[in-house]
PDB file of C-alpha atoms in Angstrom:
ATOM      1  CA  MET A 298      44.818  66.910  65.385  1.00 45.00           C
ATOM      2  CA  PRO A 299      44.839  63.091  65.980  1.00 51.00           C
ATOM      3  CA  THR A 300      41.354  61.332  65.797  1.00 62.00           C
ATOM      4  CA  SER A 301      42.064  58.870  68.446  1.00 71.00           C
ATOM      5  CA  VAL A 302      39.281  58.480  71.323  1.00 78.00           C
ATOM      6  CA  VAL A 303      42.060  60.017  73.707  1.00 80.00           C
ATOM      7  CA  TYR A 304      41.740  63.393  72.229  1.00 78.00           C
ATOM      8  CA  LYS A 305      37.995  63.675  73.184  1.00 81.00           C
ATOM      9  CA  PHE A 306      39.536  64.387  77.109  1.00 79.00           C
ATOM     10  CA  ALA A 307      42.207  66.187  75.772  1.00 79.00           C
ATOM     11  CA  LEU A 308      41.195  68.275  73.111  1.00 77.00           C
ATOM     12  CA  ARG A 309      44.793  69.976  73.049  1.00 76.00           C
ATOM     13  CA  GLY A 310      46.646  67.456  72.989  1.00 76.00           C
ATOM     14  CA  PHE A 311      47.224  67.240  76.500  1.00 80.00           C
ATOM     15  CA  PRO A 312      44.311  67.663  80.033  1.00 86.00           C
ATOM     16  CA  ARG A 313      44.421  71.598  81.026  1.00 87.00           C
ATOM     17  CA  THR A 314      41.868  70.703  84.278  1.00 90.00           C
ATOM     18  CA  PRO A 315      41.860  67.792  86.897  1.00 91.00           C
ATOM     19  CA  TYR A 316      38.479  66.805  85.209  1.00 91.00           C
ATOM     20  CA  GLU A 317      39.900  66.098  81.718  1.00 90.00           C
ATOM     21  CA  LEU A 318      42.876  64.342  83.808  1.00 91.00           C
ATOM     22  CA  GLU A 319      40.170  62.115  85.647  1.00 92.00           C
ATOM     23  CA  GLN A 320      38.307  60.995  82.530  1.00 90.00           C
ATOM     24  CA  LEU A 321      41.702  60.522  80.471  1.00 90.00           C
ATOM     25  CA  TYR A 322      42.542  58.150  83.669  1.00 91.00           C
ATOM     26  CA  LYS A 323      38.803  56.576  83.771  1.00 91.00           C
ATOM     27  CA  HIS A 324      39.202  56.129  79.923  1.00 89.00           C
ATOM     28  CA  TYR A 325      43.009  54.470  80.241  1.00 89.00           C
ATOM     29  CA  ALA A 326      41.426  52.216  83.090  1.00 90.00           C
ATOM     30  CA  ASN A 327      38.665  50.861  81.393  1.00 90.00           C
ATOM     31  CA  LYS A 328      39.292  47.394  80.049  1.00 88.00           C
ATOM     32  CA  HIS A 329      36.808  47.601  77.329  1.00 90.00           C
ATOM     33  CA  THR A 330      38.703  50.445  75.841  1.00 87.00           C
ATOM     34  CA  PRO A 331      41.131  49.400  72.854  1.00 87.00           C
ATOM     35  CA  HIS A 332      44.434  48.789  73.014  1.00 82.00           C
ATOM     36  CA  ARG A 333      46.051  51.465  70.627  1.00 81.00           C
ATOM     37  CA  ASP A 334      44.314  53.756  72.900  1.00 85.00           C
ATOM     38  CA  GLN A 335      45.308  52.782  76.278  1.00 86.00           C
ATOM     39  CA  VAL A 336      48.997  52.783  75.147  1.00 82.00           C
ATOM     40  CA  VAL A 337      48.180  56.646  73.974  1.00 83.00           C
ATOM     41  CA  THR A 338      46.806  57.544  76.931  1.00 86.00           C
ATOM     42  CA  TYR A 339      49.274  55.626  78.807  1.00 85.00           C
ATOM     43  CA  LEU A 340      52.705  57.431  77.045  1.00 82.00           C
ATOM     44  CA  LEU A 341      50.055  61.151  77.370  1.00 85.00           C
ATOM     45  CA  ILE A 342      50.053  60.532  80.802  1.00 88.00           C
ATOM     46  CA  ASN A 343      53.574  59.650  81.837  1.00 85.00           C
ATOM     47  CA  GLU A 344      55.168  62.345  79.464  1.00 82.00           C
ATOM     48  CA  LEU A 345      53.482  64.891  80.900  1.00 86.00           C
ATOM     49  CA  LEU A 346      54.386  63.549  84.533  1.00 86.00           C
ATOM     50  CA  LEU A 347      58.201  63.953  82.811  1.00 81.00           C
ATOM     51  CA  VAL A 348      57.504  67.635  82.193  1.00 81.00           C
ATOM     52  CA  VAL A 349      55.480  68.413  85.683  1.00 85.00           C
ATOM     53  CA  GLN A 350      58.182  66.679  87.666  1.00 83.00           C
ATOM     54  CA  LYS A 351      60.822  69.244  86.191  1.00 78.00           C
ATOM     55  CA  LEU A 352      59.186  71.671  87.000  1.00 80.00           C
ATOM     56  CA  ASP A 353      59.378  74.082  89.900  1.00 83.00           C
ATOM     57  CA  GLU A 354      55.756  73.896  92.431  1.00 83.00           C
ATOM     58  CA  SER A 355      55.056  77.747  92.116  1.00 85.00           C
ATOM     59  CA  LEU A 356      54.786  77.165  88.164  1.00 85.00           C
ATOM     60  CA  LEU A 357      52.511  74.025  88.457  1.00 86.00           C
ATOM     61  CA  ASP A 358      48.508  74.791  87.682  1.00 90.00           C
ATOM     62  CA  LYS A 359      45.922  72.724  89.304  1.00 91.00           C
ATOM     63  CA  MET A 360      45.689  69.940  87.085  1.00 90.00           C
ATOM     64  CA  MET A 361      49.731  69.441  87.341  1.00 90.00           C
ATOM     65  CA  ARG A 362      49.304  69.170  91.143  1.00 91.00           C
ATOM     66  CA  ALA A 363      46.818  66.457  90.831  1.00 90.00           C
ATOM     67  CA  LEU A 364      48.963  64.714  88.635  1.00 89.00           C
ATOM     68  CA  LEU A 365      51.575  65.642  90.551  1.00 87.00           C
ATOM     69  CA  HIS A 366      50.496  64.920  94.075  1.00 88.00           C
ATOM     70  CA  ASN A 367      47.857  61.620  93.226  1.00 88.00           C
ATOM     71  CA  PRO A 368      49.730  58.357  92.909  1.00 86.00           C
ATOM     72  CA  MET A 369      47.279  57.079  90.635  1.00 86.00           C
ATOM     73  CA  TYR A 370      48.201  59.083  87.978  1.00 84.00           C
ATOM     74  CA  ARG A 371      52.015  58.185  89.175  1.00 79.00           C
ATOM     75  CA  ASP A 372      51.704  54.258  89.316  1.00 79.00           C
ATOM     76  CA  LEU A 373      49.987  53.528  85.978  1.00 81.00           C
ATOM     77  CA  GLN A 374      50.506  50.057  84.440  1.00 80.00           C
ATOM     78  CA  SER A 375      52.156  49.938  80.990  1.00 77.00           C
ATOM     79  CA  PRO A 376      49.603  48.690  78.403  1.00 78.00           C
ATOM     80  CA  ILE A 377      53.262  48.328  76.220  1.00 70.00           C
ATOM     81  CA  GLN A 378      53.600  44.092  75.332  1.00 63.00           C
ATOM     82  CA  GLY A 379      56.955  43.077  75.542  1.00 56.00           C
ATOM     83  CA  ASP A 380      59.992  43.665  77.222  1.00 53.00           C
ATOM     84  CA  LYS A 381      59.773  47.447  77.203  1.00 49.00           C
ATOM     85  CA  ASN A 382      62.855  47.752  78.978  1.00 47.00           C
ATOM     86  CA  LYS A 383      65.266  46.835  76.364  1.00 47.00           C
ATOM     87  CA  ASP A 384      64.350  50.523  74.537  1.00 46.00           C
ATOM     88  CA  PHE A 385      64.478  53.132  77.143  1.00 47.00           C
ATOM     89  CA  VAL A 386      65.838  53.201  80.653  1.00 46.00           C
ATOM     90  CA  ILE A 387      63.423  55.573  82.071  1.00 49.00           C
ATOM     91  CA  PRO A 388      65.059  57.760  84.664  1.00 48.00           C
ATOM     92  CA  GLN A 389      63.652  56.915  88.461  1.00 48.00           C
ATOM     93  CA  HIS A 390      63.378  59.839  90.796  1.00 47.00           C
ATOM     94  CA  ILE A 391      66.900  60.216  92.387  1.00 47.00           C
ATOM     95  CA  PRO A 392      66.546  57.968  95.177  1.00 48.00           C
ATOM     96  CA  THR A 393      66.854  59.640  98.714  1.00 46.00           C
ATOM     97  CA  HIS A 394      70.074  57.677  99.771  1.00 47.00           C
ATOM     98  CA  PHE A 395      71.860  59.815  97.385  1.00 50.00           C
ATOM     99  CA  THR A 396      70.715  63.410  98.904  1.00 53.00           C
ATOM    100  CA  GLY A 397      71.646  64.797 102.142  1.00 55.00           C
ATOM    101  CA  VAL A 398      70.474  68.268 103.901  1.00 57.00           C
ATOM    102  CA  LYS A 399      73.123  70.683 104.728  1.00 61.00           C
ATOM    103  CA  GLU A 400      73.457  72.522 107.507  1.00 63.00           C
ATOM    104  CA  ASP A 401      71.652  75.248 105.830  1.00 66.00           C
ATOM    105  CA  GLY A 402      68.393  73.506 104.427  1.00 60.00           C
ATOM    106  CA  THR A 403      69.516  73.204 100.805  1.00 59.00           C
ATOM    107  CA  ILE A 404      69.411  69.653  99.498  1.00 55.00           C
ATOM    108  CA  ALA A 405      72.532  68.084  98.506  1.00 57.00           C
ATOM    109  CA  LEU A 406      73.597  65.154  96.226  1.00 55.00           C
ATOM    110  CA  HIS A 407      75.940  62.534  97.621  1.00 54.00           C
ATOM    111  CA  VAL A 408      79.168  62.059  95.992  1.00 57.00           C
ATOM    112  CA  MET A 409      78.596  58.664  94.209  1.00 63.00           C
ATOM    113  CA  ARG A 410      81.278  56.691  92.835  1.00 68.00           C
ATOM    114  CA  ALA A 411      81.687  56.114  89.358  1.00 73.00           C
ATOM    115  CA  PRO A 412      80.945  52.883  87.804  1.00 77.00           C
ATOM    116  CA  ASP A 413      83.394  49.573  88.575  1.00 77.00           C
ATOM    117  CA  PRO A 414      85.883  49.400  85.673  1.00 74.00           C
ATOM    118  CA  SER A 415      86.319  45.658  86.526  1.00 77.00           C
ATOM    119  CA  GLN A 416      82.193  45.676  86.097  1.00 80.00           C
ATOM    120  CA  PRO A 417      81.599  47.063  82.522  1.00 78.00           C
ATOM    121  CA  PHE A 418      78.396  45.750  81.663  1.00 81.00           C
ATOM    122  CA  ASP A 419      76.582  46.507  84.815  1.00 82.00           C
ATOM    123  CA  LEU A 420      74.315  48.800  82.900  1.00 82.00           C
ATOM    124  CA  GLU A 421      72.181  49.855  85.496  1.00 80.00           C
ATOM    125  CA  GLN A 422      74.704  51.270  87.441  1.00 80.00           C
ATOM    126  CA  ILE A 423      76.595  52.962  84.481  1.00 82.00           C
ATOM    127  CA  ALA A 424      73.041  54.283  83.636  1.00 81.00           C
ATOM    128  CA  GLN A 425      72.238  55.560  87.064  1.00 78.00           C
ATOM    129  CA  TYR A 426      75.803  57.525  86.979  1.00 80.00           C
ATOM    130  CA  ALA A 427      75.097  58.914  83.806  1.00 80.00           C
ATOM    131  CA  LEU A 428      71.668  60.015  84.327  1.00 76.00           C
ATOM    132  CA  ILE A 429      72.793  62.136  87.529  1.00 73.00           C
ATOM    133  CA  PHE A 430      76.421  63.275  86.531  1.00 75.00           C
ATOM    134  CA  ARG A 431      76.890  63.010  82.527  1.00 75.00           C
ATOM    135  CA  ARG A 432      73.662  63.917  81.035  1.00 68.00           C
ATOM    136  CA  PRO A 433      73.323  66.220  78.375  1.00 68.00           C
ATOM    137  CA  GLY A 434      73.560  70.119  79.480  1.00 69.00           C
ATOM    138  CA  LEU A 435      76.369  69.173  82.417  1.00 71.00           C
ATOM    139  CA  GLU A 436      79.557  70.120  81.602  1.00 72.00           C
ATOM    140  CA  ASN A 437      81.084  66.702  81.538  1.00 69.00           C
ATOM    141  CA  THR A 438      78.952  64.468  79.343  1.00 71.00           C
ATOM    142  CA  TRP A 439      79.353  61.015  78.053  1.00 76.00           C
ATOM    143  CA  GLN A 440      79.077  60.866  74.221  1.00 77.00           C
ATOM    144  CA  SER A 441      77.657  58.479  72.270  1.00 79.00           C
ATOM    145  CA  ILE A 442      74.736  57.790  74.803  1.00 81.00           C
ATOM    146  CA  ALA A 443      71.596  58.442  73.337  1.00 80.00           C
ATOM    147  CA  PHE A 444      68.992  60.506  75.259  1.00 74.00           C
ATOM    148  CA  ASP A 445      66.099  61.913  74.369  1.00 71.00           C
ATOM    149  CA  PHE A 446      64.812  65.667  75.867  1.00 65.00           C
ATOM    150  CA  ALA A 447      62.749  63.550  79.227  1.00 66.00           C
ATOM    151  CA  TYR A 448      66.460  62.262  79.710  1.00 69.00           C
ATOM    152  CA  ARG A 449      65.737  58.787  78.855  1.00 75.00           C
ATOM    153  CA  MET A 450      68.322  56.704  77.825  1.00 77.00           C
ATOM    154  CA  HIS A 451      68.588  54.508  74.758  1.00 81.00           C
ATOM    155  CA  TRP A 452      69.726  50.944  75.960  1.00 80.00           C
ATOM    156  CA  GLN A 453      71.374  49.951  72.626  1.00 84.00           C
ATOM    157  CA  THR A 454      73.633  53.101  72.670  1.00 85.00           C
ATOM    158  CA  LEU A 455      74.636  52.520  76.010  1.00 84.00           C
ATOM    159  CA  PHE A 456      75.687  48.957  76.120  1.00 85.00           C
ATOM    160  CA  GLY A 457      77.828  50.112  72.691  1.00 86.00           C
ATOM    161  CA  PHE A 458      79.455  52.528  75.405  1.00 85.00           C
ATOM    162  CA  ALA A 459      79.837  50.008  78.356  1.00 84.00           C
ATOM    163  CA  LEU A 460      81.288  47.519  74.832  1.00 85.00           C
ATOM    164  CA  CYS A 461      83.849  50.176  73.999  1.00 83.00           C
ATOM    165  CA  TRP A 462      85.114  50.944  77.685  1.00 78.00           C
ATOM    166  CA  ALA A 463      85.089  47.007  78.348  1.00 80.00           C
ATOM    167  CA  LEU A 464      87.319  46.793  75.197  1.00 81.00           C
ATOM    168  CA  CYS A 465      89.135  50.004  75.571  1.00 76.00           C
ATOM    169  CA  ALA A 466      93.115  49.715  77.455  1.00 57.00           C
ATOM    170  CA  THR A 467      93.058  50.840  81.319  1.00 62.00           C
ATOM    171  CA  SER A 468      95.864  53.140  81.538  1.00 58.00           C
ATOM    172  CA  THR A 469      96.639  56.452  83.176  1.00 54.00           C
ATOM    173  CA  ALA A 470      95.725  58.278  80.179  1.00 52.00           C
ATOM    174  CA  LYS A 471      92.494  60.052  79.440  1.00 53.00           C
ATOM    175  CA  PRO A 472      90.305  57.161  77.865  1.00 51.00           C
ATOM    176  CA  ALA A 473      88.676  57.150  73.896  1.00 51.00           C
ATOM    177  CA  VAL A 474      86.004  56.290  74.646  1.00 50.00           C
TER     178      VAL A 474
END
């Protein structure tokens, strides 16, 4: 186990109780905490939040519910210096304008248009479309875009995909990308 002070509050590598989560947050928010520890704490809470968001509500324990329902943990300011948007596209929740309620009460995704070929470098639109409809694990995936296990997309591979898409010939045949 790493020797960072962060793991004093998360003994097994992650907080197991709401109290441990609160202590971890207080350590993160303390202005005297070393920058390295703030980054480790920020990444730990954010990764845990990404996992918890993908679980069914019935599977959550008290710590997970506290993490999910308390905005204090969801809206952490990133201590990572520099332009963090250059490395990963961090998936947001699916916006509410993409979802609708069917007559039977279930939630369904509205149809989202594919990215416009006349704007091949609208990377945010391509990223959002890929995260919703073309991510790994689905039947129709796009090749050459790197994702991690939390479905975060690597910007450089997304740009390479967009560049290939822009340079490929437009025809009725299946695209080469």
